[in-house]
PDB file of C-alpha atoms in Angstrom:
ATOM      1  CA  UNK H   1      43.293  87.477  20.522  1.00  0.00           C
ATOM      2  CA  UNK H   2      45.969  89.306  23.508  1.00  0.00           C
ATOM      3  CA  UNK H   3      48.859  89.926  22.209  1.00  0.00           C
ATOM      4  CA  UNK H   4      50.667  90.878  25.052  1.00  0.00           C
ATOM      5  CA  UNK H   5      52.810  94.448  25.371  1.00  0.00           C
ATOM      6  CA  UNK H   6      55.914  92.472  25.896  1.00  0.00           C
ATOM      7  CA  UNK H   7      55.270  91.174  21.766  1.00  0.00           C
ATOM      8  CA  UNK H   8      55.452  94.843  20.514  1.00  0.00           C
ATOM      9  CA  UNK H   9      59.281  95.284  19.559  1.00  0.00           C
ATOM     10  CA  UNK H  10      58.881  92.198  17.227  1.00  0.00           C
ATOM     11  CA  UNK H  11      54.626  92.958  16.133  1.00  0.00           C
ATOM     12  CA  UNK H  12      56.643  96.551  14.458  1.00  0.00           C
ATOM     13  CA  UNK H  13      59.344  94.744  12.618  1.00  0.00           C
ATOM     14  CA  UNK H  14      57.428  91.844  10.631  1.00  0.00           C
ATOM     15  CA  UNK H  15      54.724  92.123   8.354  1.00  0.00           C
ATOM     16  CA  UNK H  16      51.496  89.601   8.589  1.00  0.00           C
ATOM     17  CA  UNK H  17      49.876  87.688   6.328  1.00  0.00           C
ATOM     18  CA  UNK H  18      46.163  87.909   5.294  1.00  0.00           C
ATOM     19  CA  UNK H  19      43.428  87.192   2.144  1.00  0.00           C
ATOM     20  CA  UNK H  20      41.953  91.151   1.343  1.00  0.00           C
ATOM     21  CA  UNK H  21      38.670  89.288   2.005  1.00  0.00           C
ATOM     22  CA  UNK H  22      39.570  88.406   5.415  1.00  0.00           C
ATOM     23  CA  UNK H  23      39.562  91.810   6.857  1.00  0.00           C
ATOM     24  CA  UNK H  24      35.411  91.902   6.189  1.00  0.00           C
ATOM     25  CA  UNK H  25      34.952  88.328   7.728  1.00  0.00           C
ATOM     26  CA  UNK H  26      36.133  90.539  11.395  1.00  0.00           C
ATOM     27  CA  UNK H  27      39.991  90.113  11.119  1.00  0.00           C
ATOM     28  CA  UNK H  28      39.587  93.660  10.740  1.00  0.00           C
ATOM     29  CA  UNK H  29      39.531  94.041  13.994  1.00  0.00           C
ATOM     30  CA  UNK H  30      42.095  91.638  15.038  1.00  0.00           C
ATOM     31  CA  UNK H  31      44.985  93.619  13.089  1.00  0.00           C
ATOM     32  CA  UNK H  32      43.946  96.976  14.110  1.00  0.00           C
ATOM     33  CA  UNK H  33      44.046  95.871  17.787  1.00  0.00           C
ATOM     34  CA  UNK H  34      47.300  93.854  17.711  1.00  0.00           C
ATOM     35  CA  UNK H  35      49.166  96.264  15.367  1.00  0.00           C
ATOM     36  CA  UNK H  36      49.925  94.000  13.051  1.00  0.00           C
ATOM     37  CA  UNK H  37      51.684  95.443   9.951  1.00  0.00           C
ATOM     38  CA  UNK H  38      49.786  93.941   7.156  1.00  0.00           C
ATOM     39  CA  UNK H  39      51.157  91.256   3.760  1.00  0.00           C
ATOM     40  CA  UNK H  40      47.465  91.717   2.089  1.00  0.00           C
ATOM     41  CA  UNK H  41      46.735  88.654  -0.782  1.00  0.00           C
ATOM     42  CA  UNK H  42      45.622  90.416  -3.771  1.00  0.00           C
ATOM     43  CA  UNK H  43      43.744  87.453  -4.994  1.00  0.00           C
ATOM     44  CA  UNK H  44      41.091  86.703  -7.741  1.00  0.00           C
ATOM     45  CA  UNK H  45      37.933  87.287  -5.315  1.00  0.00           C
ATOM     46  CA  UNK H  46      39.398  90.325  -4.236  1.00  0.00           C
ATOM     47  CA  UNK H  47      40.565  91.976  -7.185  1.00  0.00           C
ATOM     48  CA  UNK H  48      36.983  91.226  -8.928  1.00  0.00           C
ATOM     49  CA  UNK H  49      34.705  91.333  -5.857  1.00  0.00           C
ATOM     50  CA  UNK H  50      35.188  95.014  -4.376  1.00  0.00           C
ATOM     51  CA  UNK H  51      35.007  98.115  -4.853  1.00  0.00           C
ATOM     52  CA  UNK H  52      38.078 101.248  -5.102  1.00  0.00           C
ATOM     53  CA  UNK H  53      35.776 102.173  -2.383  1.00  0.00           C
ATOM     54  CA  UNK H  54      36.235  99.292  -0.040  1.00  0.00           C
ATOM     55  CA  UNK H  55      40.380  99.393  -0.548  1.00  0.00           C
ATOM     56  CA  UNK H  56      40.566 103.120   0.068  1.00  0.00           C
ATOM     57  CA  UNK H  57      38.340 102.109   3.295  1.00  0.00           C
ATOM     58  CA  UNK H  58      40.979  99.827   4.717  1.00  0.00           C
ATOM     59  CA  UNK H  59      44.474 101.344   3.405  1.00  0.00           C
ATOM     60  CA  UNK H  60      43.317 104.796   5.304  1.00  0.00           C
ATOM     61  CA  UNK H  61      42.827 102.654   8.359  1.00  0.00           C
ATOM     62  CA  UNK H  62      46.279 101.258   8.033  1.00  0.00           C
ATOM     63  CA  UNK H  63      47.361 104.539   6.883  1.00  0.00           C
ATOM     64  CA  UNK H  64      46.022 105.806   9.757  1.00  0.00           C
ATOM     65  CA  UNK H  65      47.684 103.870  11.845  1.00  0.00           C
ATOM     66  CA  UNK H  66      50.775 104.419  10.761  1.00  0.00           C
ATOM     67  CA  UNK H  67      51.313 100.420   9.819  1.00  0.00           C
ATOM     68  CA  UNK H  68      53.541  98.944   7.050  1.00  0.00           C
ATOM     69  CA  UNK H  69      51.997  97.762   4.104  1.00  0.00           C
ATOM     70  CA  UNK H  70      53.235  94.779   1.671  1.00  0.00           C
ATOM     71  CA  UNK H  71      51.086  93.107  -1.028  1.00  0.00           C
ATOM     72  CA  UNK H  72      51.137  89.400  -2.234  1.00  0.00           C
ATOM     73  CA  UNK H  73      49.805  88.916  -5.696  1.00  0.00           C
ATOM     74  CA  UNK H  74      47.217  86.623  -7.049  1.00  0.00           C
ATOM     75  CA  UNK H  75      48.900  83.100  -7.406  1.00  0.00           C
ATOM     76  CA  UNK H  76      45.935  80.434  -7.609  1.00  0.00           C
ATOM     77  CA  UNK H  77      45.890  79.517 -11.835  1.00  0.00           C
ATOM     78  CA  UNK H  78      48.603  82.169 -12.315  1.00  0.00           C
ATOM     79  CA  UNK H  79      51.111  80.807 -15.720  1.00  0.00           C
ATOM     80  CA  UNK H  80      53.098  83.432 -15.958  1.00  0.00           C
ATOM     81  CA  UNK H  81      55.297  81.958 -17.705  1.00  0.00           C
ATOM     82  CA  UNK H  82      52.814  79.834 -20.328  1.00  0.00           C
ATOM     83  CA  UNK H  83      52.211  78.603 -23.808  1.00  0.00           C
ATOM     84  CA  UNK H  84      49.356  79.765 -24.077  1.00  0.00           C
ATOM     85  CA  UNK H  85      47.949  83.410 -25.484  1.00  0.00           C
ATOM     86  CA  UNK H  86      45.004  82.973 -23.653  1.00  0.00           C
ATOM     87  CA  UNK H  87      46.391  81.440 -20.018  1.00  0.00           C
ATOM     88  CA  UNK H  88      48.948  84.467 -20.390  1.00  0.00           C
ATOM     89  CA  UNK H  89      46.799  87.029 -21.224  1.00  0.00           C
ATOM     90  CA  UNK H  90      44.520  86.456 -17.965  1.00  0.00           C
ATOM     91  CA  UNK H  91      47.741  86.437 -15.507  1.00  0.00           C
ATOM     92  CA  UNK H  92      49.051  89.329 -16.512  1.00  0.00           C
ATOM     93  CA  UNK H  93      45.285  91.032 -17.202  1.00  0.00           C
ATOM     94  CA  UNK H  94      45.215  90.086 -12.868  1.00  0.00           C
ATOM     95  CA  UNK H  95      49.153  91.466 -12.446  1.00  0.00           C
ATOM     96  CA  UNK H  96      47.995  94.604 -13.833  1.00  0.00           C
ATOM     97  CA  UNK H  97      44.582  95.227 -11.743  1.00  0.00           C
ATOM     98  CA  UNK H  98      46.977  94.796  -8.573  1.00  0.00           C
ATOM     99  CA  UNK H  99      48.936  97.368 -10.015  1.00  0.00           C
ATOM    100  CA  UNK H 100      46.241  99.816 -10.181  1.00  0.00           C
ATOM    101  CA  UNK H 101      45.834  99.305  -6.362  1.00  0.00           C
ATOM    102  CA  UNK H 102      49.321 100.021  -5.614  1.00  0.00           C
ATOM    103  CA  UNK H 103      48.307 104.284  -5.566  1.00  0.00           C
ATOM    104  CA  UNK H 104      45.737 103.555  -2.677  1.00  0.00           C
ATOM    105  CA  UNK H 105      47.989 101.103  -0.448  1.00  0.00           C
ATOM    106  CA  UNK H 106      51.046 102.194  -1.015  1.00  0.00           C
ATOM    107  CA  UNK H 107      53.022  98.576  -0.574  1.00  0.00           C
ATOM    108  CA  UNK H 108      56.731  98.708  -0.104  1.00  0.00           C
ATOM    109  CA  UNK H 109      57.277  95.175  -1.717  1.00  0.00           C
ATOM    110  CA  UNK H 110      54.690  93.023  -3.637  1.00  0.00           C
ATOM    111  CA  UNK H 111      55.498  89.289  -3.380  1.00  0.00           C
ATOM    112  CA  UNK H 112      54.631  87.368  -6.532  1.00  0.00           C
ATOM    113  CA  UNK H 113      55.352  83.810  -7.618  1.00  0.00           C
ATOM    114  CA  UNK H 114      57.319  82.803 -10.712  1.00  0.00           C
ATOM    115  CA  UNK H 115      55.080  79.487 -10.783  1.00  0.00           C
ATOM    116  CA  UNK H 116      57.605  77.105 -12.363  1.00  0.00           C
ATOM    117  CA  UNK H 117      56.997  73.587 -11.706  1.00  0.00           C
ATOM    118  CA  UNK H 118      59.808  71.168 -13.153  1.00  0.00           C
ATOM    119  CA  UNK H 119      57.398  68.254 -13.098  1.00  0.00           C
ATOM    120  CA  UNK H 120      55.126  70.473 -15.713  1.00  0.00           C
ATOM    121  CA  UNK H 121      57.764  72.771 -16.989  1.00  0.00           C
ATOM    122  CA  UNK H 122      60.589  71.044 -17.420  1.00  0.00           C
ATOM    123  CA  UNK H 123      60.401  69.893 -20.595  1.00  0.00           C
ATOM    124  CA  UNK H 124      60.016  73.579 -22.247  1.00  0.00           C
ATOM    125  CA  UNK H 125      61.657  75.480 -19.814  1.00  0.00           C
ATOM    126  CA  UNK H 126      63.324  77.759 -22.592  1.00  0.00           C
ATOM    127  CA  UNK H 127      60.039  78.965 -23.760  1.00  0.00           C
ATOM    128  CA  UNK H 128      58.682  78.860 -20.095  1.00  0.00           C
ATOM    129  CA  UNK H 129      61.333  81.568 -19.130  1.00  0.00           C
ATOM    130  CA  UNK H 130      61.266  84.020 -22.116  1.00  0.00           C
ATOM    131  CA  UNK H 131      57.204  83.667 -21.493  1.00  0.00           C
ATOM    132  CA  UNK H 132      57.792  84.177 -17.718  1.00  0.00           C
ATOM    133  CA  UNK H 133      61.004  87.047 -18.260  1.00  0.00           C
ATOM    134  CA  UNK H 134      58.696  89.149 -20.380  1.00  0.00           C
ATOM    135  CA  UNK H 135      55.558  89.108 -17.643  1.00  0.00           C
ATOM    136  CA  UNK H 136      58.657  90.232 -14.944  1.00  0.00           C
ATOM    137  CA  UNK H 137      60.354  93.163 -16.976  1.00  0.00           C
ATOM    138  CA  UNK H 138      56.724  93.923 -17.463  1.00  0.00           C
ATOM    139  CA  UNK H 139      54.986  94.031 -14.382  1.00  0.00           C
ATOM    140  CA  UNK H 140      58.470  94.979 -12.371  1.00  0.00           C
ATOM    141  CA  UNK H 141      58.954  98.235 -14.818  1.00  0.00           C
ATOM    142  CA  UNK H 142      55.100  99.144 -13.497  1.00  0.00           C
ATOM    143  CA  UNK H 143      54.828  98.268 -10.207  1.00  0.00           C
ATOM    144  CA  UNK H 144      58.720  99.984  -9.677  1.00  0.00           C
ATOM    145  CA  UNK H 145      57.252 103.188 -11.896  1.00  0.00           C
ATOM    146  CA  UNK H 146      54.346 103.159  -8.711  1.00  0.00           C
ATOM    147  CA  UNK H 147      56.830 103.190  -5.903  1.00  0.00           C
ATOM    148  CA  UNK H 148      56.973  99.606  -4.905  1.00  0.00           C
ATOM    149  CA  UNK H 149      59.617  96.583  -5.251  1.00  0.00           C
ATOM    150  CA  UNK H 150      58.611  93.321  -7.181  1.00  0.00           C
ATOM    151  CA  UNK H 151      60.084  90.261  -5.448  1.00  0.00           C
ATOM    152  CA  UNK H 152      59.512  86.775  -6.316  1.00  0.00           C
ATOM    153  CA  UNK H 153      59.108  83.724  -4.411  1.00  0.00           C
ATOM    154  CA  UNK H 154      60.144  79.929  -4.497  1.00  0.00           C
ATOM    155  CA  UNK H 155      56.900  77.740  -4.699  1.00  0.00           C
ATOM    156  CA  UNK H 156      57.992  74.298  -5.860  1.00  0.00           C
ATOM    157  CA  UNK H 157      61.687  75.516  -7.118  1.00  0.00           C
ATOM    158  CA  UNK H 158      63.750  72.785  -5.914  1.00  0.00           C
ATOM    159  CA  UNK H 159      66.850  74.652  -6.191  1.00  0.00           C
ATOM    160  CA  UNK H 160      68.287  77.991  -6.658  1.00  0.00           C
ATOM    161  CA  UNK H 161      69.139  77.663 -10.329  1.00  0.00           C
ATOM    162  CA  UNK H 162      65.771  77.280 -11.628  1.00  0.00           C
ATOM    163  CA  UNK H 163      65.246  81.077 -10.370  1.00  0.00           C
ATOM    164  CA  UNK H 164      68.607  82.546 -10.664  1.00  0.00           C
ATOM    165  CA  UNK H 165      68.163  83.898 -14.478  1.00  0.00           C
ATOM    166  CA  UNK H 166      64.958  85.778 -13.197  1.00  0.00           C
ATOM    167  CA  UNK H 167      66.996  88.110 -11.164  1.00  0.00           C
ATOM    168  CA  UNK H 168      70.425  87.376 -13.156  1.00  0.00           C
ATOM    169  CA  UNK H 169      68.501  88.738 -16.827  1.00  0.00           C
ATOM    170  CA  UNK H 170      66.561  91.382 -15.709  1.00  0.00           C
ATOM    171  CA  UNK H 171      69.058  94.073 -13.613  1.00  0.00           C
ATOM    172  CA  UNK H 172      66.678  96.533 -14.637  1.00  0.00           C
ATOM    173  CA  UNK H 173      63.703  97.059 -13.052  1.00  0.00           C
ATOM    174  CA  UNK H 174      64.990  96.365 -10.248  1.00  0.00           C
ATOM    175  CA  UNK H 175      63.634  93.043  -8.752  1.00  0.00           C
ATOM    176  CA  UNK H 176      63.971  90.544  -5.451  1.00  0.00           C
ATOM    177  CA  UNK H 177      63.881  87.497  -4.135  1.00  0.00           C
ATOM    178  CA  UNK H 178      61.620  86.294  -1.399  1.00  0.00           C
ATOM    179  CA  UNK H 179      62.429  83.257   0.085  1.00  0.00           C
ATOM    180  CA  UNK H 180      59.705  81.792   1.539  1.00  0.00           C
ATOM    181  CA  UNK H 181      61.447  78.797   4.449  1.00  0.00           C
ATOM    182  CA  UNK H 182      58.652  76.385   3.960  1.00  0.00           C
ATOM    183  CA  UNK H 183      58.370  75.693   0.394  1.00  0.00           C
ATOM    184  CA  UNK H 184      62.417  75.548   0.774  1.00  0.00           C
ATOM    185  CA  UNK H 185      61.959  72.802   3.211  1.00  0.00           C
ATOM    186  CA  UNK H 186      59.077  70.798   1.571  1.00  0.00           C
ATOM    187  CA  UNK H 187      59.094  70.855  -2.048  1.00  0.00           C
ATOM    188  CA  UNK H 188      63.406  71.886  -2.146  1.00  0.00           C
ATOM    189  CA  UNK H 189      66.456  69.574  -2.547  1.00  0.00           C
ATOM    190  CA  UNK H 190      68.839  71.624  -1.794  1.00  0.00           C
ATOM    191  CA  UNK H 191      70.030  72.791   2.150  1.00  0.00           C
ATOM    192  CA  UNK H 192      69.383  76.056   2.599  1.00  0.00           C
ATOM    193  CA  UNK H 193      72.358  78.104   2.617  1.00  0.00           C
ATOM    194  CA  UNK H 194      72.589  76.690  -0.855  1.00  0.00           C
ATOM    195  CA  UNK H 195      69.451  79.153  -1.453  1.00  0.00           C
ATOM    196  CA  UNK H 196      71.367  81.808   0.490  1.00  0.00           C
ATOM    197  CA  UNK H 197      74.511  81.958  -1.433  1.00  0.00           C
ATOM    198  CA  UNK H 198      73.076  81.697  -4.549  1.00  0.00           C
ATOM    199  CA  UNK H 199      70.605  84.111  -4.550  1.00  0.00           C
ATOM    200  CA  UNK H 200      71.324  85.944  -0.954  1.00  0.00           C
ATOM    201  CA  UNK H 201      72.738  89.000  -3.760  1.00  0.00           C
ATOM    202  CA  UNK H 202      68.798  89.463  -4.805  1.00  0.00           C
ATOM    203  CA  UNK H 203      67.399  88.401  -1.394  1.00  0.00           C
ATOM    204  CA  UNK H 204      64.786  91.246   0.031  1.00  0.00           C
ATOM    205  CA  UNK H 205      62.019  89.227   1.987  1.00  0.00           C
ATOM    206  CA  UNK H 206      61.264  86.505   4.049  1.00  0.00           C
ATOM    207  CA  UNK H 207      58.115  83.949   4.184  1.00  0.00           C
ATOM    208  CA  UNK H 208      58.173  82.557   7.611  1.00  0.00           C
ATOM    209  CA  UNK H 209      56.292  79.270   8.648  1.00  0.00           C
ATOM    210  CA  UNK H 210      57.512  76.038   9.691  1.00  0.00           C
ATOM    211  CA  UNK H 211      56.346  72.740   8.664  1.00  0.00           C
ATOM    212  CA  UNK H 212      57.768  68.536   9.260  1.00  0.00           C
ATOM    213  CA  UNK H 213      59.127  68.717   5.286  1.00  0.00           C
ATOM    214  CA  UNK H 214      56.288  66.484   4.385  1.00  0.00           C
ATOM    215  CA  UNK H 215      54.219  69.135   3.249  1.00  0.00           C
ATOM    216  CA  UNK H 216      53.997  72.746   3.160  1.00  0.00           C
ATOM    217  CA  UNK H 217      52.019  72.626   6.461  1.00  0.00           C
ATOM    218  CA  UNK H 218      52.305  76.684   7.498  1.00  0.00           C
ATOM    219  CA  UNK H 219      53.047  76.010  10.969  1.00  0.00           C
ATOM    220  CA  UNK H 220      54.054  78.321  13.697  1.00  0.00           C
ATOM    221  CA  UNK H 221      57.732  78.950  13.268  1.00  0.00           C
ATOM    222  CA  UNK H 222      59.119  76.181  15.897  1.00  0.00           C
ATOM    223  CA  UNK H 223      56.267  74.004  15.951  1.00  0.00           C
ATOM    224  CA  UNK H 224      58.285  71.879  12.796  1.00  0.00           C
ATOM    225  CA  UNK H 225      61.473  70.891  11.444  1.00  0.00           C
ATOM    226  CA  UNK H 226      63.470  73.231   9.746  1.00  0.00           C
ATOM    227  CA  UNK H 227      66.510  75.403  10.770  1.00  0.00           C
ATOM    228  CA  UNK H 228      66.595  78.278  10.985  1.00  0.00           C
ATOM    229  CA  UNK H 229      70.428  79.049  11.690  1.00  0.00           C
ATOM    230  CA  UNK H 230      71.430  80.025   8.113  1.00  0.00           C
ATOM    231  CA  UNK H 231      68.485  82.547   8.687  1.00  0.00           C
ATOM    232  CA  UNK H 232      69.695  83.927  11.295  1.00  0.00           C
ATOM    233  CA  UNK H 233      72.928  84.079  10.039  1.00  0.00           C
ATOM    234  CA  UNK H 234      72.335  85.233   6.880  1.00  0.00           C
ATOM    235  CA  UNK H 235      70.400  88.483   9.353  1.00  0.00           C
ATOM    236  CA  UNK H 236      73.155  89.105  10.969  1.00  0.00           C
ATOM    237  CA  UNK H 237      75.057  90.299   7.784  1.00  0.00           C
ATOM    238  CA  UNK H 238      72.430  92.962   6.410  1.00  0.00           C
ATOM    239  CA  UNK H 239      71.374  95.222   9.141  1.00  0.00           C
ATOM    240  CA  UNK H 240      71.955  97.461   7.399  1.00  0.00           C
ATOM    241  CA  UNK H 241      69.943  96.972   4.596  1.00  0.00           C
ATOM    242  CA  UNK H 242      67.436  94.212   7.192  1.00  0.00           C
ATOM    243  CA  UNK H 243      64.960  92.027   4.147  1.00  0.00           C
ATOM    244  CA  UNK H 244      61.584  92.662   5.039  1.00  0.00           C
ATOM    245  CA  UNK H 245      60.093  89.191   7.647  1.00  0.00           C
ATOM    246  CA  UNK H 246      56.791  88.119   6.692  1.00  0.00           C
ATOM    247  CA  UNK H 247      54.786  85.957   8.898  1.00  0.00           C
ATOM    248  CA  UNK H 248      52.664  83.301   7.291  1.00  0.00           C
ATOM    249  CA  UNK H 249      50.306  81.303   9.677  1.00  0.00           C
ATOM    250  CA  UNK H 250      46.946  79.965   8.419  1.00  0.00           C
ATOM    251  CA  UNK H 251      45.717  79.528  12.392  1.00  0.00           C
ATOM    252  CA  UNK H 252      44.886  83.169  13.833  1.00  0.00           C
ATOM    253  CA  UNK H 253      46.188  80.500  17.060  1.00  0.00           C
ATOM    254  CA  UNK H 254      49.698  79.970  15.471  1.00  0.00           C
ATOM    255  CA  UNK H 255      50.790  83.574  15.371  1.00  0.00           C
ATOM    256  CA  UNK H 256      51.569  84.652  18.585  1.00  0.00           C
ATOM    257  CA  UNK H 257      54.466  81.283  18.895  1.00  0.00           C
ATOM    258  CA  UNK H 258      55.932  82.395  15.930  1.00  0.00           C
ATOM    259  CA  UNK H 259      56.243  85.977  16.921  1.00  0.00           C
ATOM    260  CA  UNK H 260      57.372  84.819  20.521  1.00  0.00           C
ATOM    261  CA  UNK H 261      60.262  82.559  18.929  1.00  0.00           C
ATOM    262  CA  UNK H 262      61.045  85.579  16.800  1.00  0.00           C
ATOM    263  CA  UNK H 263      61.670  87.496  19.821  1.00  0.00           C
ATOM    264  CA  UNK H 264      63.553  85.482  21.171  1.00  0.00           C
ATOM    265  CA  UNK H 265      65.598  85.356  18.194  1.00  0.00           C
ATOM    266  CA  UNK H 266      65.913  88.885  16.701  1.00  0.00           C
ATOM    267  CA  UNK H 267      63.347  90.970  18.434  1.00  0.00           C
TER     268      UNK H 267
END
């Protein structure tokens, strides 16, 4: 896939998501050739299937090419606020497995899902929050000590108030907010400005993709209905400490339109 020299300025500024296993399915060449900065998803398959030598091989390639690496933690079947000790133990085990890889990849940030869903957890919200706070307190400390920074991302949270305690009650370690604009538009009930006003002080990363509002469609930027002007206004006020920007295309053909869109807006 030829991205073109005209896109190099924006390519250098953003991360692009990819599950670790896809590097062994032909996508490593695409990332190398285009000079992409990877946000590597370390899902359960990545954590169980591959060897340390596999991790070191991939990490060495991106480091040699001077690329910035970020991580996305495992999220499928993860229950960081679970009241079942077995589910909670497995969730924390997966986080520890990922944390063990920080020394190899040296990711700048690590994005994880708090996993709160009011449809399932609202009737025991306080108990969920207590377990979740402990999960992220411990993981955040380990991540910070290893030289990276934990970012907690909105998914099914409908309101920023559902996430605020995770940041206000965890002053140490330094845990940031990853604002996923696609999740916000598909599942949230508060305008983007409301999220940015409430959680802006903690915001350290954006996940960028578009949708129609009907579902989490991961379209190319500009190919859905999300109004991103509040985001660009926020970025203009954060030039001294810019957040990490990650594109999350689910199809190769959606990468170039998203890069071109961002190049036009902030490149």
